[in-house]
Short mmCIF file of N, CA and C in Angstrom, two decimals:
data_model
loop_
_atom_site.label_atom_id
_atom_site.label_comp_id
_atom_site.label_asym_id
_atom_site.label_seq_id
_atom_site.Cartn_x
_atom_site.Cartn_y
_atom_site.Cartn_z
N MET A 3 -27.80 -27.03 5.59
CA MET A 3 -26.86 -26.27 4.82
C MET A 3 -26.37 -25.04 5.51
N ALA A 4 -25.10 -24.81 5.39
CA ALA A 4 -24.45 -23.67 6.07
C ALA A 4 -24.98 -22.30 5.63
N LYS A 5 -25.15 -21.32 6.61
CA LYS A 5 -25.60 -20.05 6.34
C LYS A 5 -24.44 -19.25 5.74
N VAL A 6 -24.81 -18.46 4.75
CA VAL A 6 -23.97 -17.32 4.18
C VAL A 6 -24.67 -15.99 4.48
N ALA A 7 -23.93 -15.24 5.28
CA ALA A 7 -24.41 -13.93 5.69
C ALA A 7 -24.43 -12.95 4.41
N ALA A 8 -25.65 -12.46 4.11
CA ALA A 8 -25.89 -11.70 2.89
C ALA A 8 -25.21 -10.34 2.98
N GLU A 9 -24.86 -9.77 4.11
CA GLU A 9 -24.37 -8.45 4.09
C GLU A 9 -22.73 -8.47 4.02
N LEU A 10 -22.16 -9.63 3.84
CA LEU A 10 -20.73 -9.68 3.79
C LEU A 10 -20.19 -10.04 2.43
N GLN A 11 -18.82 -9.85 2.24
CA GLN A 11 -18.08 -10.28 1.01
C GLN A 11 -17.30 -11.46 1.40
N TYR A 12 -16.83 -12.23 0.42
CA TYR A 12 -16.17 -13.48 0.73
C TYR A 12 -14.99 -13.58 -0.25
N SER A 13 -13.94 -14.32 0.24
CA SER A 13 -12.87 -14.72 -0.61
C SER A 13 -13.07 -16.10 -1.14
N ASP A 14 -12.40 -16.55 -2.08
CA ASP A 14 -12.39 -17.88 -2.65
C ASP A 14 -11.93 -18.91 -1.49
N GLU A 15 -11.07 -18.33 -0.58
CA GLU A 15 -10.55 -19.24 0.48
C GLU A 15 -11.42 -19.27 1.72
N HIS A 16 -12.66 -18.82 1.57
CA HIS A 16 -13.75 -18.91 2.62
C HIS A 16 -13.61 -17.92 3.81
N GLU A 17 -12.80 -16.87 3.68
CA GLU A 17 -12.87 -15.80 4.60
C GLU A 17 -14.01 -14.77 4.29
N TRP A 18 -14.54 -14.26 5.30
CA TRP A 18 -15.59 -13.18 5.05
C TRP A 18 -14.91 -11.87 5.41
N VAL A 19 -15.48 -10.75 4.85
CA VAL A 19 -15.08 -9.39 5.14
C VAL A 19 -16.32 -8.51 5.44
N ALA A 20 -16.22 -7.84 6.54
CA ALA A 20 -17.26 -6.94 6.93
C ALA A 20 -16.59 -5.50 7.00
N ARG A 21 -17.34 -4.57 6.33
CA ARG A 21 -16.89 -3.16 6.22
C ARG A 21 -17.25 -2.43 7.45
N GLU A 22 -16.32 -1.81 8.05
CA GLU A 22 -16.60 -1.00 9.28
C GLU A 22 -16.29 0.51 8.89
N ALA A 23 -16.08 1.32 9.87
CA ALA A 23 -15.80 2.80 9.57
C ALA A 23 -14.51 2.98 8.78
N GLY A 24 -14.65 3.83 7.81
CA GLY A 24 -13.49 4.16 6.94
C GLY A 24 -12.92 3.00 6.23
N ASN A 25 -11.65 2.71 6.33
CA ASN A 25 -11.11 1.51 5.59
C ASN A 25 -10.93 0.27 6.47
N LEU A 26 -11.47 0.32 7.60
CA LEU A 26 -11.40 -0.79 8.64
C LEU A 26 -12.37 -1.82 8.22
N VAL A 27 -11.83 -3.13 8.18
CA VAL A 27 -12.58 -4.30 7.92
C VAL A 27 -12.37 -5.37 8.99
N SER A 28 -13.41 -6.20 9.25
CA SER A 28 -13.34 -7.33 10.12
C SER A 28 -13.33 -8.47 9.28
N ILE A 29 -12.56 -9.55 9.65
CA ILE A 29 -12.30 -10.66 8.86
C ILE A 29 -12.69 -12.02 9.70
N GLY A 30 -13.31 -12.95 9.11
CA GLY A 30 -13.54 -14.29 9.77
C GLY A 30 -13.61 -15.41 8.82
N ILE A 31 -14.13 -16.49 9.24
CA ILE A 31 -14.21 -17.67 8.39
C ILE A 31 -15.67 -17.92 8.17
N SER A 32 -16.12 -18.33 7.04
CA SER A 32 -17.53 -18.55 6.69
C SER A 32 -18.07 -19.86 7.37
N ALA A 33 -19.23 -19.93 7.60
CA ALA A 33 -19.99 -21.03 8.18
C ALA A 33 -19.79 -22.32 7.25
N VAL A 34 -19.67 -22.02 6.02
CA VAL A 34 -19.41 -23.14 5.06
C VAL A 34 -18.17 -23.86 5.37
N ALA A 35 -17.09 -23.01 5.67
CA ALA A 35 -15.81 -23.54 6.02
C ALA A 35 -15.79 -24.12 7.34
N THR A 36 -16.48 -23.49 8.31
CA THR A 36 -16.39 -24.08 9.68
C THR A 36 -17.12 -25.46 9.66
N ASP A 37 -18.18 -25.59 8.92
CA ASP A 37 -18.93 -26.87 8.76
C ASP A 37 -17.88 -27.94 8.18
N ALA A 38 -17.13 -27.51 7.12
CA ALA A 38 -16.25 -28.46 6.49
C ALA A 38 -15.05 -28.88 7.47
N LEU A 39 -14.60 -27.86 8.26
CA LEU A 39 -13.44 -28.11 9.12
C LEU A 39 -13.80 -29.04 10.35
N GLY A 40 -15.00 -28.94 10.78
CA GLY A 40 -15.29 -29.67 11.99
C GLY A 40 -15.03 -28.79 13.14
N ASP A 41 -14.78 -29.42 14.36
CA ASP A 41 -14.49 -28.67 15.60
C ASP A 41 -13.21 -27.96 15.54
N ILE A 42 -13.17 -26.65 15.63
CA ILE A 42 -11.89 -25.93 15.58
C ILE A 42 -11.36 -25.87 16.97
N VAL A 43 -10.06 -26.31 17.09
CA VAL A 43 -9.40 -26.43 18.47
C VAL A 43 -8.22 -25.49 18.67
N TYR A 44 -7.80 -24.83 17.60
CA TYR A 44 -6.72 -23.96 17.76
C TYR A 44 -6.67 -22.89 16.57
N VAL A 45 -6.34 -21.69 16.89
CA VAL A 45 -6.15 -20.62 15.82
C VAL A 45 -4.96 -19.88 16.07
N ASP A 46 -4.14 -19.56 14.97
CA ASP A 46 -3.00 -18.76 15.05
C ASP A 46 -3.37 -17.46 14.16
N LEU A 47 -3.32 -16.39 14.79
CA LEU A 47 -3.73 -15.08 14.13
C LEU A 47 -2.53 -14.26 13.79
N PRO A 48 -2.55 -13.29 12.87
CA PRO A 48 -1.48 -12.38 12.64
C PRO A 48 -1.28 -11.43 13.74
N GLU A 49 -0.12 -10.97 13.94
CA GLU A 49 0.21 -9.98 15.02
C GLU A 49 -0.40 -8.64 14.76
N VAL A 50 -0.87 -7.99 15.79
CA VAL A 50 -1.39 -6.50 15.73
C VAL A 50 -0.13 -5.71 15.19
N GLY A 51 -0.31 -4.80 14.25
CA GLY A 51 0.79 -4.02 13.73
C GLY A 51 1.50 -4.61 12.54
N SER A 52 1.23 -5.90 12.29
CA SER A 52 1.83 -6.55 11.13
C SER A 52 1.05 -6.23 9.86
N THR A 53 1.66 -6.42 8.75
CA THR A 53 1.04 -6.15 7.44
C THR A 53 0.66 -7.54 6.83
N VAL A 54 -0.63 -7.49 6.32
CA VAL A 54 -1.06 -8.70 5.63
C VAL A 54 -1.28 -8.34 4.22
N THR A 55 -1.19 -9.37 3.36
CA THR A 55 -1.38 -9.18 1.90
C THR A 55 -2.54 -10.12 1.37
N ALA A 56 -3.35 -9.41 0.58
CA ALA A 56 -4.50 -10.18 -0.02
C ALA A 56 -4.01 -11.44 -0.70
N GLY A 57 -4.62 -12.52 -0.47
CA GLY A 57 -4.25 -13.83 -1.00
C GLY A 57 -3.19 -14.53 -0.44
N GLU A 58 -2.47 -13.95 0.54
CA GLU A 58 -1.38 -14.60 1.24
C GLU A 58 -1.67 -15.18 2.57
N THR A 59 -1.00 -16.23 3.00
CA THR A 59 -1.23 -16.80 4.23
C THR A 59 -0.88 -15.90 5.40
N CYS A 60 -1.70 -15.81 6.45
CA CYS A 60 -1.38 -14.87 7.63
C CYS A 60 -1.69 -15.52 8.89
N GLY A 61 -2.03 -16.87 8.88
CA GLY A 61 -2.30 -17.61 10.11
C GLY A 61 -2.68 -19.04 9.79
N GLU A 62 -3.22 -19.73 10.86
CA GLU A 62 -3.55 -21.13 10.71
C GLU A 62 -4.77 -21.47 11.56
N VAL A 63 -5.49 -22.37 11.07
CA VAL A 63 -6.70 -22.93 11.86
C VAL A 63 -6.61 -24.35 11.92
N GLU A 64 -6.67 -24.91 13.12
CA GLU A 64 -6.47 -26.31 13.34
C GLU A 64 -7.91 -26.85 13.82
N SER A 65 -8.31 -28.00 13.23
CA SER A 65 -9.54 -28.61 13.68
C SER A 65 -9.27 -30.01 13.99
N THR A 66 -10.38 -30.65 14.42
CA THR A 66 -10.16 -32.13 14.72
C THR A 66 -9.96 -32.95 13.46
N LYS A 67 -10.24 -32.27 12.31
CA LYS A 67 -10.06 -32.99 11.00
C LYS A 67 -8.84 -32.66 10.30
N SER A 68 -8.36 -31.32 10.45
CA SER A 68 -7.18 -30.95 9.68
C SER A 68 -6.56 -29.60 10.18
N VAL A 69 -5.47 -29.29 9.58
CA VAL A 69 -4.85 -27.95 9.83
C VAL A 69 -4.98 -27.20 8.41
N SER A 70 -5.52 -25.98 8.50
CA SER A 70 -5.72 -25.18 7.33
C SER A 70 -5.05 -23.80 7.45
N ASP A 71 -4.51 -23.33 6.35
CA ASP A 71 -3.92 -21.99 6.30
C ASP A 71 -5.07 -21.06 6.36
N LEU A 72 -4.76 -19.81 6.98
CA LEU A 72 -5.70 -18.70 7.06
C LEU A 72 -5.11 -17.66 6.10
N TYR A 73 -5.90 -17.14 5.15
CA TYR A 73 -5.53 -16.30 4.11
C TYR A 73 -6.22 -14.95 4.39
N SER A 74 -5.40 -13.85 4.15
CA SER A 74 -6.00 -12.55 4.22
C SER A 74 -6.77 -12.15 2.92
N PRO A 75 -7.92 -11.69 3.03
CA PRO A 75 -8.76 -11.26 1.75
C PRO A 75 -8.41 -9.85 1.45
N VAL A 76 -7.61 -9.17 2.26
CA VAL A 76 -7.30 -7.76 1.99
C VAL A 76 -5.79 -7.46 2.27
N THR A 77 -5.31 -6.30 1.79
CA THR A 77 -3.91 -5.92 2.10
C THR A 77 -4.04 -4.74 3.09
N GLY A 78 -3.20 -4.77 4.09
CA GLY A 78 -3.18 -3.67 5.07
C GLY A 78 -2.60 -3.99 6.35
N GLU A 79 -2.81 -3.13 7.36
CA GLU A 79 -2.16 -3.34 8.66
C GLU A 79 -3.17 -3.82 9.61
N VAL A 80 -2.82 -4.99 10.41
CA VAL A 80 -3.64 -5.63 11.35
C VAL A 80 -3.73 -4.64 12.56
N THR A 81 -5.08 -4.30 12.93
CA THR A 81 -5.21 -3.29 14.03
C THR A 81 -5.76 -4.03 15.32
N GLU A 82 -6.29 -5.17 15.14
CA GLU A 82 -6.86 -5.84 16.32
C GLU A 82 -6.99 -7.30 16.07
N THR A 83 -6.77 -8.14 16.98
CA THR A 83 -7.16 -9.59 16.88
C THR A 83 -8.09 -9.92 17.98
N ASN A 84 -8.91 -10.94 17.74
CA ASN A 84 -9.96 -11.40 18.67
C ASN A 84 -9.37 -12.42 19.64
N SER A 85 -9.03 -11.89 20.82
CA SER A 85 -8.36 -12.78 21.84
C SER A 85 -9.38 -13.76 22.38
N ALA A 86 -10.72 -13.52 22.27
CA ALA A 86 -11.76 -14.43 22.74
C ALA A 86 -11.63 -15.83 21.93
N VAL A 87 -11.32 -15.68 20.58
CA VAL A 87 -11.30 -17.02 19.75
C VAL A 87 -9.90 -17.69 19.90
N VAL A 88 -8.94 -16.90 20.44
CA VAL A 88 -7.58 -17.55 20.67
C VAL A 88 -7.89 -18.37 22.13
N ASP A 89 -8.64 -17.77 23.02
CA ASP A 89 -8.78 -18.50 24.24
C ASP A 89 -9.84 -19.61 24.09
N ASP A 90 -10.87 -19.44 23.17
CA ASP A 90 -11.89 -20.40 22.91
C ASP A 90 -12.14 -20.55 21.43
N PRO A 91 -11.41 -21.28 20.72
CA PRO A 91 -11.59 -21.46 19.30
C PRO A 91 -12.95 -21.94 18.91
N ALA A 92 -13.64 -22.61 19.76
CA ALA A 92 -15.04 -23.15 19.42
C ALA A 92 -15.99 -22.03 19.06
N LEU A 93 -15.72 -20.79 19.44
CA LEU A 93 -16.55 -19.61 19.07
C LEU A 93 -16.57 -19.49 17.56
N ILE A 94 -15.53 -19.80 16.89
CA ILE A 94 -15.56 -19.79 15.45
C ILE A 94 -16.63 -20.74 14.80
N ASN A 95 -16.84 -21.83 15.45
CA ASN A 95 -17.84 -22.72 15.10
C ASN A 95 -19.25 -22.32 15.39
N SER A 96 -19.32 -21.78 16.63
CA SER A 96 -20.71 -21.46 17.21
C SER A 96 -21.25 -20.18 16.66
N ASP A 97 -20.38 -19.25 16.38
CA ASP A 97 -20.87 -17.86 15.91
C ASP A 97 -19.88 -17.31 14.88
N PRO A 98 -19.78 -17.88 13.70
CA PRO A 98 -18.68 -17.51 12.74
C PRO A 98 -18.82 -16.08 12.26
N TYR A 99 -20.07 -15.53 12.19
CA TYR A 99 -20.25 -14.15 11.72
C TYR A 99 -20.42 -13.10 12.81
N GLY A 100 -20.20 -13.54 14.05
CA GLY A 100 -20.32 -12.62 15.17
C GLY A 100 -19.18 -12.71 16.19
N ALA A 101 -19.39 -13.41 17.25
CA ALA A 101 -18.23 -13.51 18.27
C ALA A 101 -16.96 -14.26 17.69
N GLY A 102 -17.23 -14.99 16.58
CA GLY A 102 -16.13 -15.74 16.02
C GLY A 102 -15.26 -14.98 14.99
N TRP A 103 -15.36 -13.64 14.99
CA TRP A 103 -14.46 -12.88 13.98
C TRP A 103 -13.06 -13.07 14.41
N LEU A 104 -12.14 -12.92 13.45
CA LEU A 104 -10.72 -13.25 13.72
C LEU A 104 -9.78 -12.04 13.91
N PHE A 105 -9.81 -11.12 13.00
CA PHE A 105 -8.90 -10.01 13.15
C PHE A 105 -9.51 -8.83 12.28
N LYS A 106 -8.95 -7.59 12.52
CA LYS A 106 -9.41 -6.40 11.92
C LYS A 106 -8.13 -5.81 11.22
N VAL A 107 -8.38 -5.20 9.97
CA VAL A 107 -7.37 -4.62 9.16
C VAL A 107 -7.74 -3.27 8.67
N ALA A 108 -6.80 -2.36 8.79
CA ALA A 108 -6.89 -1.03 8.10
C ALA A 108 -6.51 -1.29 6.65
N ALA A 109 -7.49 -1.57 5.81
CA ALA A 109 -7.25 -2.11 4.49
C ALA A 109 -6.75 -1.06 3.49
N ASP A 110 -5.60 -1.27 2.76
CA ASP A 110 -5.19 -0.41 1.69
C ASP A 110 -5.87 -0.79 0.36
N SER A 111 -6.11 -2.12 0.22
CA SER A 111 -6.75 -2.63 -0.89
C SER A 111 -7.36 -3.98 -0.71
N ASP A 112 -8.33 -4.44 -1.47
CA ASP A 112 -8.91 -5.68 -1.33
C ASP A 112 -8.41 -6.72 -2.38
N GLY A 113 -8.32 -8.00 -2.01
CA GLY A 113 -8.13 -8.94 -3.06
C GLY A 113 -9.40 -9.27 -3.75
N PRO A 114 -9.46 -10.29 -4.71
CA PRO A 114 -10.71 -10.59 -5.32
C PRO A 114 -11.71 -11.05 -4.35
N LEU A 115 -12.87 -10.28 -4.30
CA LEU A 115 -13.96 -10.77 -3.30
C LEU A 115 -15.20 -11.01 -4.08
N LEU A 116 -16.00 -11.97 -3.49
CA LEU A 116 -17.26 -12.38 -4.07
C LEU A 116 -18.41 -11.77 -3.25
N SER A 117 -19.51 -11.56 -3.89
CA SER A 117 -20.75 -11.16 -3.17
C SER A 117 -21.21 -12.40 -2.46
N ALA A 118 -22.17 -12.25 -1.48
CA ALA A 118 -22.78 -13.35 -0.84
C ALA A 118 -23.45 -14.28 -1.72
N GLU A 119 -24.09 -13.76 -2.77
CA GLU A 119 -24.79 -14.50 -3.74
C GLU A 119 -23.84 -15.41 -4.54
N GLU A 120 -22.71 -14.80 -4.93
CA GLU A 120 -21.72 -15.50 -5.75
C GLU A 120 -21.07 -16.64 -4.88
N TYR A 121 -20.76 -16.23 -3.67
CA TYR A 121 -20.15 -17.28 -2.73
C TYR A 121 -21.03 -18.41 -2.46
N ALA A 122 -22.32 -18.10 -2.15
CA ALA A 122 -23.36 -19.21 -1.88
C ALA A 122 -23.49 -20.06 -3.05
N SER A 123 -23.59 -19.48 -4.33
CA SER A 123 -23.73 -20.23 -5.48
C SER A 123 -22.54 -21.15 -5.75
N LYS A 124 -21.33 -20.73 -5.50
CA LYS A 124 -20.06 -21.42 -5.74
C LYS A 124 -19.83 -22.53 -4.75
N ASN A 125 -20.28 -22.26 -3.50
CA ASN A 125 -19.85 -23.17 -2.35
C ASN A 125 -21.12 -23.88 -1.66
N GLY A 126 -22.26 -23.72 -2.17
CA GLY A 126 -23.47 -24.46 -1.61
C GLY A 126 -24.00 -23.92 -0.35
N GLY A 127 -23.79 -22.63 0.00
CA GLY A 127 -24.31 -22.16 1.30
C GLY A 127 -25.68 -21.61 1.01
N GLU A 128 -26.31 -21.35 2.08
CA GLU A 128 -27.74 -20.77 2.01
C GLU A 128 -27.74 -19.29 2.46
N LEU A 129 -28.33 -18.44 1.67
CA LEU A 129 -28.52 -17.06 2.14
C LEU A 129 -29.66 -16.89 3.08
#
């Protein structure tokens, strides 16, 4: 069963949110989602300096099984993207809560977010 990191918050679309200093958040895809997607082969991330809106599409993730939209769980300005996952998308599968983070946002507001317990209960992950 896929691991759900207890210290993170989650969107219904399977993105996780990690709080950093101030209003800065890191965003990635849950292990539940990476397990369902299979081997990720390509990722398209939002541009640094662009504005993302909670609940709206901001990129794309392509795996050997399908192409999926990437949704932002928060609203704000993108401050950084993870070039390591662009160069090696398999990092998203191998370390979804660490080296496989996708982008950082100076968040103005959050979309609806779930606690780790709520997300695991709804999606079958293991805390």
